[in-house]
Amino acid sequence: MRNSLKAVLFGAFSVMFSAGLHAETHQHGDMNAASDASVQQVIKGTGIVKEIDMNSKKITISHEAIPAVGWPAMTMRFTFVNADDAINALKNRQPCRFLVYSAGQYLLTQKH
């Protein structure tokens, strides 16, 4: 009985520690598309505007899958660079096409 308890505890601790190590190395499907902050990658997407926060320069978009960077369909919050006419014209629940560039973070540059 004592050996069985030791085996169960050893197995439980092994699973807990290996799960923690796996979580530390998980790359979220390589969602961080730029491995080097100096590399800029332009990402094109299509989605629906969920929220626009002009004060913090954030826009939340529920976008379709973007195979070029391995992103599944999801909702993401992007920072926009300038509140130009295209950004100012956006409304909640409006379909949109957008460009995002990555240089260590994802920034919405324009509606396309």
GROMACS .gro file of C-alpha atoms in nm, residues 5-73:
model
   69
    5LEU     CA    1   0.084   0.568  -0.252
    6LYS     CA    2   0.442   0.668  -0.338
    7ALA     CA    3   0.385   0.573  -0.702
    8VAL     CA    4   0.062   0.774  -0.719
    9LEU     CA    5   0.221   1.081  -0.557
   10PHE     CA    6   0.527   1.055  -0.782
   11GLY     CA    7   0.302   1.031  -1.088
   12ALA     CA    8   0.091   1.327  -0.976
   13PHE     CA    9   0.394   1.547  -0.911
   14SER     CA   10   0.549   1.444  -1.243
   15VAL     CA   11   0.235   1.547  -1.429
   16MET     CA   12   0.210   1.879  -1.242
   17PHE     CA   13   0.572   1.974  -1.305
   18SER     CA   14   0.576   1.864  -1.668
   19ALA     CA   15   0.253   2.056  -1.734
   20GLY     CA   16   0.414   2.370  -1.591
   21LEU     CA   17   0.718   2.328  -1.812
   22HIS     CA   18   0.497   2.271  -2.114
   23ALA     CA   19   0.298   2.587  -2.036
   24GLU     CA   20   0.620   2.791  -2.015
   25THR     CA   21   0.728   2.678  -2.361
   26HIS     CA   22   0.386   2.690  -2.530
   27GLN     CA   23   0.396   2.939  -2.817
   28HIS     CA   24   0.019   2.985  -2.869
   29GLY     CA   25   0.041   2.848  -3.220
   30ASP     CA   26   0.332   3.084  -3.293
   31MET     CA   27   0.098   3.382  -3.262
   32ASN     CA   28   0.399   3.604  -3.199
   33ALA     CA   29   0.478   3.618  -3.567
   34ALA     CA   30   0.795   3.823  -3.531
   35SER     CA   31   1.079   3.642  -3.360
   36ASP     CA   32   1.301   3.948  -3.393
   37ALA     CA   33   1.160   4.285  -3.287
   38SER     CA   34   1.332   4.454  -3.582
   39VAL     CA   35   1.140   4.242  -3.835
   40GLN     CA   36   0.810   4.386  -3.952
   41GLN     CA   37   0.548   4.156  -4.092
   42VAL     CA   38   0.234   4.295  -4.255
   43ILE     CA   39  -0.074   4.091  -4.171
   44LYS     CA   40  -0.399   4.128  -4.366
   45GLY     CA   41  -0.726   4.039  -4.203
   46THR     CA   42  -1.102   4.054  -4.235
   47GLY     CA   43  -1.335   4.086  -3.941
   48ILE     CA   44  -1.603   4.276  -3.754
   49VAL     CA   45  -1.538   4.577  -3.532
   50LYS     CA   46  -1.645   4.498  -3.175
   51GLU     CA   47  -1.525   4.808  -2.989
   52ILE     CA   48  -1.332   5.128  -3.058
   53ASP     CA   49  -1.157   5.314  -2.775
   54MET     CA   50  -1.029   5.642  -2.918
   55ASN     CA   51  -0.880   5.753  -2.584
   56SER     CA   52  -0.644   5.458  -2.554
   57LYS     CA   53  -0.612   5.410  -2.933
   58LYS     CA   54  -0.743   5.052  -2.919
   59ILE     CA   55  -0.978   4.869  -3.151
   60THR     CA   56  -1.123   4.525  -3.083
   61ILE     CA   57  -1.185   4.315  -3.394
   62SER     CA   58  -1.338   3.969  -3.420
   63HIS     CA   59  -1.143   3.842  -3.721
   64GLU     CA   60  -1.153   3.541  -3.948
   65ALA     CA   61  -0.866   3.292  -3.946
   66ILE     CA   62  -0.541   3.434  -4.083
   67PRO     CA   63  -0.350   3.133  -4.221
   68ALA     CA   64  -0.042   3.338  -4.316
   69VAL     CA   65   0.048   3.369  -3.946
   70GLY     CA   66  -0.133   3.060  -3.818
   71TRP     CA   67  -0.401   3.251  -3.628
   72PRO     CA   68  -0.742   3.088  -3.584
   73ALA     CA   69  -1.055   3.301  -3.596
   0.00000   0.00000   0.00000
